[in-house]
GROMACS .gro file of C-alpha atoms in nm:
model
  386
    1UNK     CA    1  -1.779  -1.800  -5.354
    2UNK     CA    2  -1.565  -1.847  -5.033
    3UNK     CA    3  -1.212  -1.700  -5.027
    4UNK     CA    4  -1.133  -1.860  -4.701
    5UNK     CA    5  -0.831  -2.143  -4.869
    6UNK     CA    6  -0.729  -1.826  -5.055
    7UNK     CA    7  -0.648  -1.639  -4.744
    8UNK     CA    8  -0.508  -1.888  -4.593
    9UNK     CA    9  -0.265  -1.956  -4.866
   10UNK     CA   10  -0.153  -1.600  -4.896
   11UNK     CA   11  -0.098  -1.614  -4.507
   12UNK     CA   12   0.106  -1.899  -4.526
   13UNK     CA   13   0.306  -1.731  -4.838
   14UNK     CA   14   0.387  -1.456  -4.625
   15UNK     CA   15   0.445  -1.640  -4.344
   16UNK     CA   16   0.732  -1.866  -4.543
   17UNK     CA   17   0.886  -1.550  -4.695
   18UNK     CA   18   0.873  -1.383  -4.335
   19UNK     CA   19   0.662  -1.095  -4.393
   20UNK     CA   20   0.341  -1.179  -4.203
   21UNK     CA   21   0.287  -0.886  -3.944
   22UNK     CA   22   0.016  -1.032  -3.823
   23UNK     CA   23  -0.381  -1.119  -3.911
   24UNK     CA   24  -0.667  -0.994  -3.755
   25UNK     CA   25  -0.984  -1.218  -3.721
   26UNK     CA   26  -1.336  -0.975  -3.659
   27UNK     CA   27  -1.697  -1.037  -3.697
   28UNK     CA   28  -1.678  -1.380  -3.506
   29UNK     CA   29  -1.995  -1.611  -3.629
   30UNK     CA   30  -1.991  -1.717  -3.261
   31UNK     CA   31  -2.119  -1.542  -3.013
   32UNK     CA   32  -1.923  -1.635  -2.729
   33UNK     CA   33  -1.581  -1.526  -2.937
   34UNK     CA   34  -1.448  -1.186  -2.928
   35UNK     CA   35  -1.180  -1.142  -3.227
   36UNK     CA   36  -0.833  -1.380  -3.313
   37UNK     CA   37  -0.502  -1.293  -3.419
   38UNK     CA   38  -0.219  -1.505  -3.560
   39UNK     CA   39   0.133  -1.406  -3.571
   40UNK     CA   40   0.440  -1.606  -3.637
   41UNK     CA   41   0.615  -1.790  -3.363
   42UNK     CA   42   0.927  -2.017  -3.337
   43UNK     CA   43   0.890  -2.315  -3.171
   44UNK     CA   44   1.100  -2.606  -3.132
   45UNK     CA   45   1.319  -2.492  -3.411
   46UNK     CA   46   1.019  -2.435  -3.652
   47UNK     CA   47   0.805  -2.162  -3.785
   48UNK     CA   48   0.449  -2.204  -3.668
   49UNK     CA   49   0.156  -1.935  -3.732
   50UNK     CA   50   0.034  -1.879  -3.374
   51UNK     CA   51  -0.353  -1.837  -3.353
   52UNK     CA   52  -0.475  -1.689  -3.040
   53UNK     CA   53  -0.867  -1.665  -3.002
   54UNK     CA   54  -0.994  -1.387  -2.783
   55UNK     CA   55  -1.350  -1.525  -2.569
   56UNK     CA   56  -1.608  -1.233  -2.402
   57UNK     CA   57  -1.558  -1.453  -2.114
   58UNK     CA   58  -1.190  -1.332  -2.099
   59UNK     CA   59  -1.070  -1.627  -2.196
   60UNK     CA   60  -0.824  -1.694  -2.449
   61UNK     CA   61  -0.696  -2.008  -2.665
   62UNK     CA   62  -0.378  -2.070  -2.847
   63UNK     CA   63  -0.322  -2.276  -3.151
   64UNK     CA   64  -0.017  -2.334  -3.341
   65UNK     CA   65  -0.045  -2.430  -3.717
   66UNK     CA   66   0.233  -2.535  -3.908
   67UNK     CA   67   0.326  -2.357  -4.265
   68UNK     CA   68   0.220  -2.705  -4.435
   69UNK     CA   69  -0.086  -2.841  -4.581
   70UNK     CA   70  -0.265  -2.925  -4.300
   71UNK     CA   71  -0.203  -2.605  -4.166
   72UNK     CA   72  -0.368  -2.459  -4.471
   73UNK     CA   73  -0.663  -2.661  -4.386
   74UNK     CA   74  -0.660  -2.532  -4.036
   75UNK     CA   75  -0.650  -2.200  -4.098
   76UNK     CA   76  -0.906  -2.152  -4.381
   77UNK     CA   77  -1.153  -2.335  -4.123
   78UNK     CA   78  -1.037  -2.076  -3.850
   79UNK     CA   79  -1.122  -1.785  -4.139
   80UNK     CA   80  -1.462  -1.931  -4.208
   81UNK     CA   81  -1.581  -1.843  -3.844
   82UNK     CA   82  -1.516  -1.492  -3.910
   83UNK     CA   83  -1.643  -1.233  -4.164
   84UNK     CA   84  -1.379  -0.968  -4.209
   85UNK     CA   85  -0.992  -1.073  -4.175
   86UNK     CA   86  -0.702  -0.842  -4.247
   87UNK     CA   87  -0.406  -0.978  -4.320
   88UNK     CA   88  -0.060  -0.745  -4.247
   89UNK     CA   89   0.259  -0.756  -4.424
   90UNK     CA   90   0.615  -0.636  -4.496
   91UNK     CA   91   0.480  -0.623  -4.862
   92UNK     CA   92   0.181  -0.476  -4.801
   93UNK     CA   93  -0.254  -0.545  -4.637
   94UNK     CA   94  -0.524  -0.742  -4.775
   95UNK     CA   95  -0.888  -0.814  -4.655
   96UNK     CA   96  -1.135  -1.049  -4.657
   97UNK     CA   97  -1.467  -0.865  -4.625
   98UNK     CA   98  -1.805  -1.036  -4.616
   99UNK     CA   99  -2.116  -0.814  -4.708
  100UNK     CA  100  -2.485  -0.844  -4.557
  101UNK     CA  101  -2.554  -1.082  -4.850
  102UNK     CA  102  -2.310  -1.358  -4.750
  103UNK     CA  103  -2.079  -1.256  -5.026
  104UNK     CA  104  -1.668  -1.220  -4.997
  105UNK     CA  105  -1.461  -1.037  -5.136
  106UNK     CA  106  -1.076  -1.023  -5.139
  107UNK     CA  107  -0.932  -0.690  -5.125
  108UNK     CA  108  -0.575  -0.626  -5.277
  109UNK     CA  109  -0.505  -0.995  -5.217
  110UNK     CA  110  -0.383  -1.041  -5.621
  111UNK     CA  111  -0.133  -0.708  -5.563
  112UNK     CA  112   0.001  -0.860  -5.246
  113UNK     CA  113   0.060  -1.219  -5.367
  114UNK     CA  114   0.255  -1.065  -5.672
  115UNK     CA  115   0.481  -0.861  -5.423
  116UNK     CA  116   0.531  -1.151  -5.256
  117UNK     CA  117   0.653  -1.405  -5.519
  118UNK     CA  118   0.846  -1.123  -5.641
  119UNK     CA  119   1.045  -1.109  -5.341
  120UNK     CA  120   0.947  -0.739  -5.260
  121UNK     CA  121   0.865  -0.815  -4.885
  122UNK     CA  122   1.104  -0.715  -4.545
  123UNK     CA  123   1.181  -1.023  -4.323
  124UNK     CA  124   1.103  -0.996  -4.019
  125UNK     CA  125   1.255  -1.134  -3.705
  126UNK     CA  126   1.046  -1.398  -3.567
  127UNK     CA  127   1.018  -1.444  -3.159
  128UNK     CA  128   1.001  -1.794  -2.992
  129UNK     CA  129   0.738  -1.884  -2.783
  130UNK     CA  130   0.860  -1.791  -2.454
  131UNK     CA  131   0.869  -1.456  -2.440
  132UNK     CA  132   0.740  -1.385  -2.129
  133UNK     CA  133   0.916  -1.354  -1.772
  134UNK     CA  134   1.012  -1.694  -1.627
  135UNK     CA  135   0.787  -1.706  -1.317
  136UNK     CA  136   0.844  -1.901  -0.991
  137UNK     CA  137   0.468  -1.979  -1.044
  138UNK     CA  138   0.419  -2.120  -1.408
  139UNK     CA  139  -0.002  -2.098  -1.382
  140UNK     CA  140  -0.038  -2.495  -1.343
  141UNK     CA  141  -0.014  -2.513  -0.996
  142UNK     CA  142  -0.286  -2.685  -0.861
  143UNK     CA  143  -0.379  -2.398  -0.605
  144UNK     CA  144  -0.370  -2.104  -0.891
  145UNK     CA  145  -0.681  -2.326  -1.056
  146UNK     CA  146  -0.838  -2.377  -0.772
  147UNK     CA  147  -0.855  -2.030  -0.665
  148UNK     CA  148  -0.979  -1.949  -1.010
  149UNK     CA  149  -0.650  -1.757  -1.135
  150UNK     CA  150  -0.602  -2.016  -1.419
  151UNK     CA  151  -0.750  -2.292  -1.606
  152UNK     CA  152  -0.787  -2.697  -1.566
  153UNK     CA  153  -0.481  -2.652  -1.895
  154UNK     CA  154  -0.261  -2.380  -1.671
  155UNK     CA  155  -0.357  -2.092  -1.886
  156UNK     CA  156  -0.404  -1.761  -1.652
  157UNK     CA  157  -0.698  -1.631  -1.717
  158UNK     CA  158  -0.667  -1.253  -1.879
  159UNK     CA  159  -0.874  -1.125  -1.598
  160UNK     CA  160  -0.652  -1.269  -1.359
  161UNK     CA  161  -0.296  -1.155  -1.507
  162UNK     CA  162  -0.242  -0.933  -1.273
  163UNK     CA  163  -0.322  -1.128  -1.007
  164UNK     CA  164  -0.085  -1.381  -1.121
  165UNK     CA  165   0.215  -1.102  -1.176
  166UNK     CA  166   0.156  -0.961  -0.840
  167UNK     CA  167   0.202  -1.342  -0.680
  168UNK     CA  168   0.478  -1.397  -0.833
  169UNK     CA  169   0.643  -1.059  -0.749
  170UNK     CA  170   0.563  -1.103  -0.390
  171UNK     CA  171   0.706  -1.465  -0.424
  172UNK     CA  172   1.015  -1.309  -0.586
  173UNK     CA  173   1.089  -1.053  -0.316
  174UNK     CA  174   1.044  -1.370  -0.066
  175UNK     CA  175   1.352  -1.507  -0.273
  176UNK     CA  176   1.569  -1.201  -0.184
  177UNK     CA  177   1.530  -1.266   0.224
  178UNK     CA  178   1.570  -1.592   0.174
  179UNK     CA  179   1.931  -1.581   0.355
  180UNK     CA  180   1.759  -1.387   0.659
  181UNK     CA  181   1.514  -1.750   0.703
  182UNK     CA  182   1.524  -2.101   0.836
  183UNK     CA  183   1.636  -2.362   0.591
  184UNK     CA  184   1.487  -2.616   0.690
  185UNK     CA  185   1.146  -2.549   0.881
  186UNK     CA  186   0.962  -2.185   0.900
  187UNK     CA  187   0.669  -2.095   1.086
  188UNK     CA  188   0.486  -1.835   0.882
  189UNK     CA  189   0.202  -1.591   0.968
  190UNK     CA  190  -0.047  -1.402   0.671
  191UNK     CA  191  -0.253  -1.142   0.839
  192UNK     CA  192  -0.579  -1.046   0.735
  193UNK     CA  193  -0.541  -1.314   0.449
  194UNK     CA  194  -0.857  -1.213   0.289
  195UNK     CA  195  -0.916  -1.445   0.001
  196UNK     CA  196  -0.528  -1.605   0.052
  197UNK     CA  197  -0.397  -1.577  -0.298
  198UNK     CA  198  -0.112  -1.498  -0.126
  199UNK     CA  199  -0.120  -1.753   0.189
  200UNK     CA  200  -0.149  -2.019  -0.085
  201UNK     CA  201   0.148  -1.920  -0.294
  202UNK     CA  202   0.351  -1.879   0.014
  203UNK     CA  203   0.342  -2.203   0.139
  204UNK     CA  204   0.329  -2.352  -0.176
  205UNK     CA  205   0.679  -2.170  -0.238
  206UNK     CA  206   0.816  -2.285   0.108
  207UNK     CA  207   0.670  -2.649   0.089
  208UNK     CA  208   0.711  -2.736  -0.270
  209UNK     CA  209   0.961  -2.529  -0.395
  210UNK     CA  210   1.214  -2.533  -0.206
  211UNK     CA  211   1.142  -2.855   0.034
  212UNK     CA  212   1.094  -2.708   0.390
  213UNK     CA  213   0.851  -2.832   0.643
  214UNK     CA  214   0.605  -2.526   0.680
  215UNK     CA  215   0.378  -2.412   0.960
  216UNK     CA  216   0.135  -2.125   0.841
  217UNK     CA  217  -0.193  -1.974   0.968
  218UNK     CA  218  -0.375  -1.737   0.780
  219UNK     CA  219  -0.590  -1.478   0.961
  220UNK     CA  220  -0.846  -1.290   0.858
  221UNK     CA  221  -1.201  -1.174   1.000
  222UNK     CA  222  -1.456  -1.264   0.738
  223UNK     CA  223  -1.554  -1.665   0.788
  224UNK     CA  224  -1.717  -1.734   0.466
  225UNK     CA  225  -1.363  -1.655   0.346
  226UNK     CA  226  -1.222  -1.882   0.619
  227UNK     CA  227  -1.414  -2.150   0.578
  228UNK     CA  228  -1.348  -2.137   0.183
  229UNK     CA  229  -0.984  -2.083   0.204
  230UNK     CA  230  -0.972  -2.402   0.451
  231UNK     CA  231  -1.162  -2.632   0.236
  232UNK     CA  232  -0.929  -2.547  -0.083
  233UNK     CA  233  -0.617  -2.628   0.199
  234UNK     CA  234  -0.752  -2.936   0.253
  235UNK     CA  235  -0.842  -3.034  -0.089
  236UNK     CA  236  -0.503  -2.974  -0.212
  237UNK     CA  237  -0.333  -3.179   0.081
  238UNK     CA  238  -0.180  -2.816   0.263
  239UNK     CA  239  -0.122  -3.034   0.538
  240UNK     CA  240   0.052  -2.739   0.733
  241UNK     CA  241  -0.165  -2.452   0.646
  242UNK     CA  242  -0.467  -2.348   0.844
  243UNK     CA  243  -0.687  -2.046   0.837
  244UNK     CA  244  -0.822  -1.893   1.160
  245UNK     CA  245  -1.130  -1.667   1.165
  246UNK     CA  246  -1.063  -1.380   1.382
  247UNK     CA  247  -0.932  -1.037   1.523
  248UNK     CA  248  -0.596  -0.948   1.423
  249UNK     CA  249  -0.540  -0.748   1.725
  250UNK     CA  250  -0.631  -1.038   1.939
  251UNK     CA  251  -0.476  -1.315   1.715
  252UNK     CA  252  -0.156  -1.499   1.886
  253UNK     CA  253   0.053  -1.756   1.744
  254UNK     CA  254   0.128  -2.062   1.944
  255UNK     CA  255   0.485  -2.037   1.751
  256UNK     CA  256   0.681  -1.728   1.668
  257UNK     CA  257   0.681  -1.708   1.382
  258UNK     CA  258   0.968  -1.612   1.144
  259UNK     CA  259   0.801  -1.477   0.867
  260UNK     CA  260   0.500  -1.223   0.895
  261UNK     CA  261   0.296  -1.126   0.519
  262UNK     CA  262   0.040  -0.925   0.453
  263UNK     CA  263  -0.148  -0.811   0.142
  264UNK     CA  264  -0.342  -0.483   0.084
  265UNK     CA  265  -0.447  -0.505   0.464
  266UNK     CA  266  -0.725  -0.185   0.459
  267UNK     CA  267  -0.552   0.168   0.637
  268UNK     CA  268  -0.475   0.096   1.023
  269UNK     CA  269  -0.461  -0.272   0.972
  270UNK     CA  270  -0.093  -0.247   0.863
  271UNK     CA  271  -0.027  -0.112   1.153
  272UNK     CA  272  -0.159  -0.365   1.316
  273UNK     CA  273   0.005  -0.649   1.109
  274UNK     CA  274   0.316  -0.451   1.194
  275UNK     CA  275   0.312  -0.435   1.576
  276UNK     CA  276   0.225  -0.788   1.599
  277UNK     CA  277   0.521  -0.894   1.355
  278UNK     CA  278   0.794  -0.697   1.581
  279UNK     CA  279   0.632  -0.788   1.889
  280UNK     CA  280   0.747  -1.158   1.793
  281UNK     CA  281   1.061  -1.063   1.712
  282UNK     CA  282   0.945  -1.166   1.272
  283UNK     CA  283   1.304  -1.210   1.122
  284UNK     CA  284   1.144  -1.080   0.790
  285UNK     CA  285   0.793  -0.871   0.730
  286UNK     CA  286   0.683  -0.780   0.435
  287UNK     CA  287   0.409  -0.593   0.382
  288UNK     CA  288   0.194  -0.426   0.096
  289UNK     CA  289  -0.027  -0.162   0.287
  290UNK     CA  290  -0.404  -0.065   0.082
  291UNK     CA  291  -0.585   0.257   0.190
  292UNK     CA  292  -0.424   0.525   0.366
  293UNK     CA  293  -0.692   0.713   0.553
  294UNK     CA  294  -0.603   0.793   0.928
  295UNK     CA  295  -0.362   1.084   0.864
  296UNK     CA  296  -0.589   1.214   0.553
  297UNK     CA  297  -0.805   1.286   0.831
  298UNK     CA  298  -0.538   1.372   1.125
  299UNK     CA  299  -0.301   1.611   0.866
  300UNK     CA  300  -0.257   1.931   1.067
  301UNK     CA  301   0.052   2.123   0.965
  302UNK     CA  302   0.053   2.488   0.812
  303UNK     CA  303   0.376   2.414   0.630
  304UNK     CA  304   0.224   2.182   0.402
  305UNK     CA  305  -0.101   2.339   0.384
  306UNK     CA  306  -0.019   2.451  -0.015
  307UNK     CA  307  -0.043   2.052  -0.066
  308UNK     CA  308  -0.314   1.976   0.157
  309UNK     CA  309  -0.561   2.200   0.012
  310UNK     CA  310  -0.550   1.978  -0.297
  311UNK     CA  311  -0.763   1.671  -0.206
  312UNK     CA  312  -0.585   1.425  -0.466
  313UNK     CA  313  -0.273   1.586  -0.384
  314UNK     CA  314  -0.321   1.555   0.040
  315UNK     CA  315  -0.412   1.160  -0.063
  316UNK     CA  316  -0.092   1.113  -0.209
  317UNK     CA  317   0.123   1.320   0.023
  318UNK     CA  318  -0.063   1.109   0.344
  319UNK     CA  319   0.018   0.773   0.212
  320UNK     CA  320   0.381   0.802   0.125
  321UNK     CA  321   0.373   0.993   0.473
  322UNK     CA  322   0.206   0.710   0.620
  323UNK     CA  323   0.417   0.431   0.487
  324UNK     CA  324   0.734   0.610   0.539
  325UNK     CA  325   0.659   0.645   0.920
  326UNK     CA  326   0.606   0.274   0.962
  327UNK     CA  327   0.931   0.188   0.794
  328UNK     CA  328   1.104   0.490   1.033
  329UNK     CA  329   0.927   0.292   1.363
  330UNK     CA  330   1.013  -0.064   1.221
  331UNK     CA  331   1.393   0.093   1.200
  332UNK     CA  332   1.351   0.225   1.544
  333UNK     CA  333   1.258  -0.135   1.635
  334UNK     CA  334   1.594  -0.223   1.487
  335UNK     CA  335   1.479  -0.395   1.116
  336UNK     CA  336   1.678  -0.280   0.802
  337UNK     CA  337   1.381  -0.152   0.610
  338UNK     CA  338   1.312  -0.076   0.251
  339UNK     CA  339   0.995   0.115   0.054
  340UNK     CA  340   0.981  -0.159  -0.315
  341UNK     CA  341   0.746  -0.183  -0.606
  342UNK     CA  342   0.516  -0.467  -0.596
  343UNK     CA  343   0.424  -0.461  -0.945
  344UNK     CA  344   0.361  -0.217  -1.248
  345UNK     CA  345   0.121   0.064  -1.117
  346UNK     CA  346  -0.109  -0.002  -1.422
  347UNK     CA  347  -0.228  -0.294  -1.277
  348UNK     CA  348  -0.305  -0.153  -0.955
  349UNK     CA  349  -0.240   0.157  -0.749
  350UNK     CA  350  -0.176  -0.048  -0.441
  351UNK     CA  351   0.207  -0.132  -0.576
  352UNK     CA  352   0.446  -0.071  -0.278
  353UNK     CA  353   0.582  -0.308  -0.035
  354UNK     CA  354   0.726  -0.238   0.316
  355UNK     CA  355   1.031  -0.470   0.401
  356UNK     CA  356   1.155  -0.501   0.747
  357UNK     CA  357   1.453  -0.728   0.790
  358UNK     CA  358   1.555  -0.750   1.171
  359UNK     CA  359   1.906  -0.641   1.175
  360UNK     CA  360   2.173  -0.923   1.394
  361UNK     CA  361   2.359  -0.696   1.588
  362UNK     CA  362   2.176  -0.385   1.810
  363UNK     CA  363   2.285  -0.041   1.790
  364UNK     CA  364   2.133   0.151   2.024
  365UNK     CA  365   2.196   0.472   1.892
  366UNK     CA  366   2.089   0.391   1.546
  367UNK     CA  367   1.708   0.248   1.724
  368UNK     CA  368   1.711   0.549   1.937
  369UNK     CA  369   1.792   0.819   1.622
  370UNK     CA  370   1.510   0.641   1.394
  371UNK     CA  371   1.218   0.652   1.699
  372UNK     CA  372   1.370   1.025   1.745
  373UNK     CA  373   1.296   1.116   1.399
  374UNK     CA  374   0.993   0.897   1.391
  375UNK     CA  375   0.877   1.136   1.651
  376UNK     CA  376   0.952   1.479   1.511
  377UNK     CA  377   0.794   1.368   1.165
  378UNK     CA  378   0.439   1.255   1.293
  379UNK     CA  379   0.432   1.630   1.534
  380UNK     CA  380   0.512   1.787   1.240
  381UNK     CA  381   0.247   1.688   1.027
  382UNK     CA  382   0.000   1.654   1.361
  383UNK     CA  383   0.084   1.959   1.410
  384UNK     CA  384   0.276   1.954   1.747
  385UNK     CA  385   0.104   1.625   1.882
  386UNK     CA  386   0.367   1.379   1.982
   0.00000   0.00000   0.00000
């Protein structure tokens, strides 16, 4: 005997009276699927039970069911491809348990139904369907599939979520020195691009978005990557973007450009991306550094020495050091600077930006205070070296 149109009709009762928590799909028939859940959603002014279906490839697919007959139909066919399914409510659990002989059984499904006819059930509030931040990326873009960050339908991929977040956050700090750029053409410069996530939302941002006529060159020294990231420009019709193979150090722009980005360039690379951005006279830098390894192995000062003994500790004290002495010499080279957090440290470790803005009027003081204290910092943890 299958239970499967009895589930789903005590999942729709709680839906209707409001007191679905949610319910859990397990023991997938198909291999490829991981687990499902459905919770209530509001969309378009309706209740809909919201099925999302978990794959191993990371993968996942929503389906919205209405609370009528045909979603009744939909959702006992959903149950049949699993063989345990808990159902959560205000009024109290059930489950649908299958045993190694085929057979179901429908645990405390008769108690539950009574509770909820009876009325004895909490409503709860039910959330629309847009919960989540409003992007300047939405995950359709033609690039973000491309690049394998979403699907041919827009959906990011799970593995790729933080990917996506960190885009966008970079994209959304761009928005802030917005009133520091050109408005109506930009020449733009990504330093060691790598795999140009970044290089690709950029000019996306500055073409499509908001209309300018863009000029960008990506850098970086690996030319599989190069030649990759160049085919993907061309396919998508990035008429103004090209990617260079090459030396950072040695790299020179035919234009100056404006804007200079870098992501997660590995330990003396910033610096690198850094000197070349102020030697052009870059209006706006941003930069997220990645490994922090020079003064791990430079660190030479006794006052500190009850940190530095500490190997985790000496890490962490070296790269805020680090990164904090860049922003000191970008002041020095007269940019308003500012240490921000690229996105939620869970997702990676690599989470703070550098943000140079080059300041409109000089003050010679002010550069010649900041490459003073520049200075005195780096002797002191060199321990006297200037």
């Amino acid at each position: 005997m299958t239970f499967t149109l009895d589930f789903a009709s005590l999942c729709l009762l709680a839906a209707e009276r409001e007191a679905l928590k949610k319910s859990v799909f397990t023991g997938a028939r198909d291999s490829t699927v991981l687990r499902a859940v459905g919770v209530l959603r509001r969309i378009g002014g309706k209740t809909h039970l919201q099925i999302e279906t978990f794959y191993k490839d990371g993968k996942a697919r929503h389906e919205n069911l209405l609370l009528d007959e045909a979603g009744r139909a939909r959702l006992a066919a959903i149950a049949e491809g699993f063989s345990r399914i808990h159902l959560l409510t205000t009024a109290g659990d059930a489950e649908l348990r299958e045993n190694k002989k085929g057979e179901q059984v429908f645990l405390g499904a008769d108690k539950l139904r009574r509770k909820l006819l009876a009325g004895n059930a909490t409503s709860l509030a039910i959330l629309g369907n847009n919960k989540q931040k409003q992007h300047i990326l939405k995950g359709d873009e033609p690039f973000l599939r491309l690049l394998g960050v979403s699907d041919e339908n827009g959906r990011v991929y799970d593995k790729k979520g933080a990917k996506f977040r960190q885009i966008n956050r970079f994209l959304e700090l761009i928005r802030d020195t917005l009133p520091h750029l050109p408005k109506d053409e930009i020449r733009i410069c990504d330093l060691c691009c790598g795999k140009s996530y970044l290089s690709f939302a950029v000019y996306h941002y500055f073409a499509n978005v908001l209309g300018l006529r863009v000029s960008m060159t990506g850098v970086d020294l690996k030319p599989d990557v190069v030649s990759h990231c160049s085919k993907v420009a061309a396919e998508l019709g990035f008429t103004g973007l090209e990617f260079i193979c090459g030396d950072v150090a040695a790299y020179e722009s035919p234009e100056k450009p404006q804007l200079v980005v870098s992501l997660h360039a590995c330990d003396t690379a910033t610096d690198l991306v850094l000197n070349k951005a102020v030697a052009w006279g870059a209006k706006v830098i941003l930069s997220t550094p990645c490994c922090h390894h020079e003064l791990n192995h430079t660190l030479n000062c006794k006052a500190l020495s009850f940190v530095a003994e500490h190997a985790m500790l000496r890490q962490k004290l070296c790269d805020a050091a680090t990164d904090a002495l860049r922003l000191k010499l970008l002041e020095a080279n007269g940019y308003r600077v500012a240490a921000l957090e690229l996105i939620d440290p869970d997702d990676t470790p690599k989470n703070i930006m550098l943000r140079a803005i080059l300041r409109t009027g000089s003050d010679p003081a002010a550069r010649e205070r900041a490459l003073r204290e520049y200075r005195e910092a780096r002797a002191f943890l060199l321990g006297g070296e200037g």
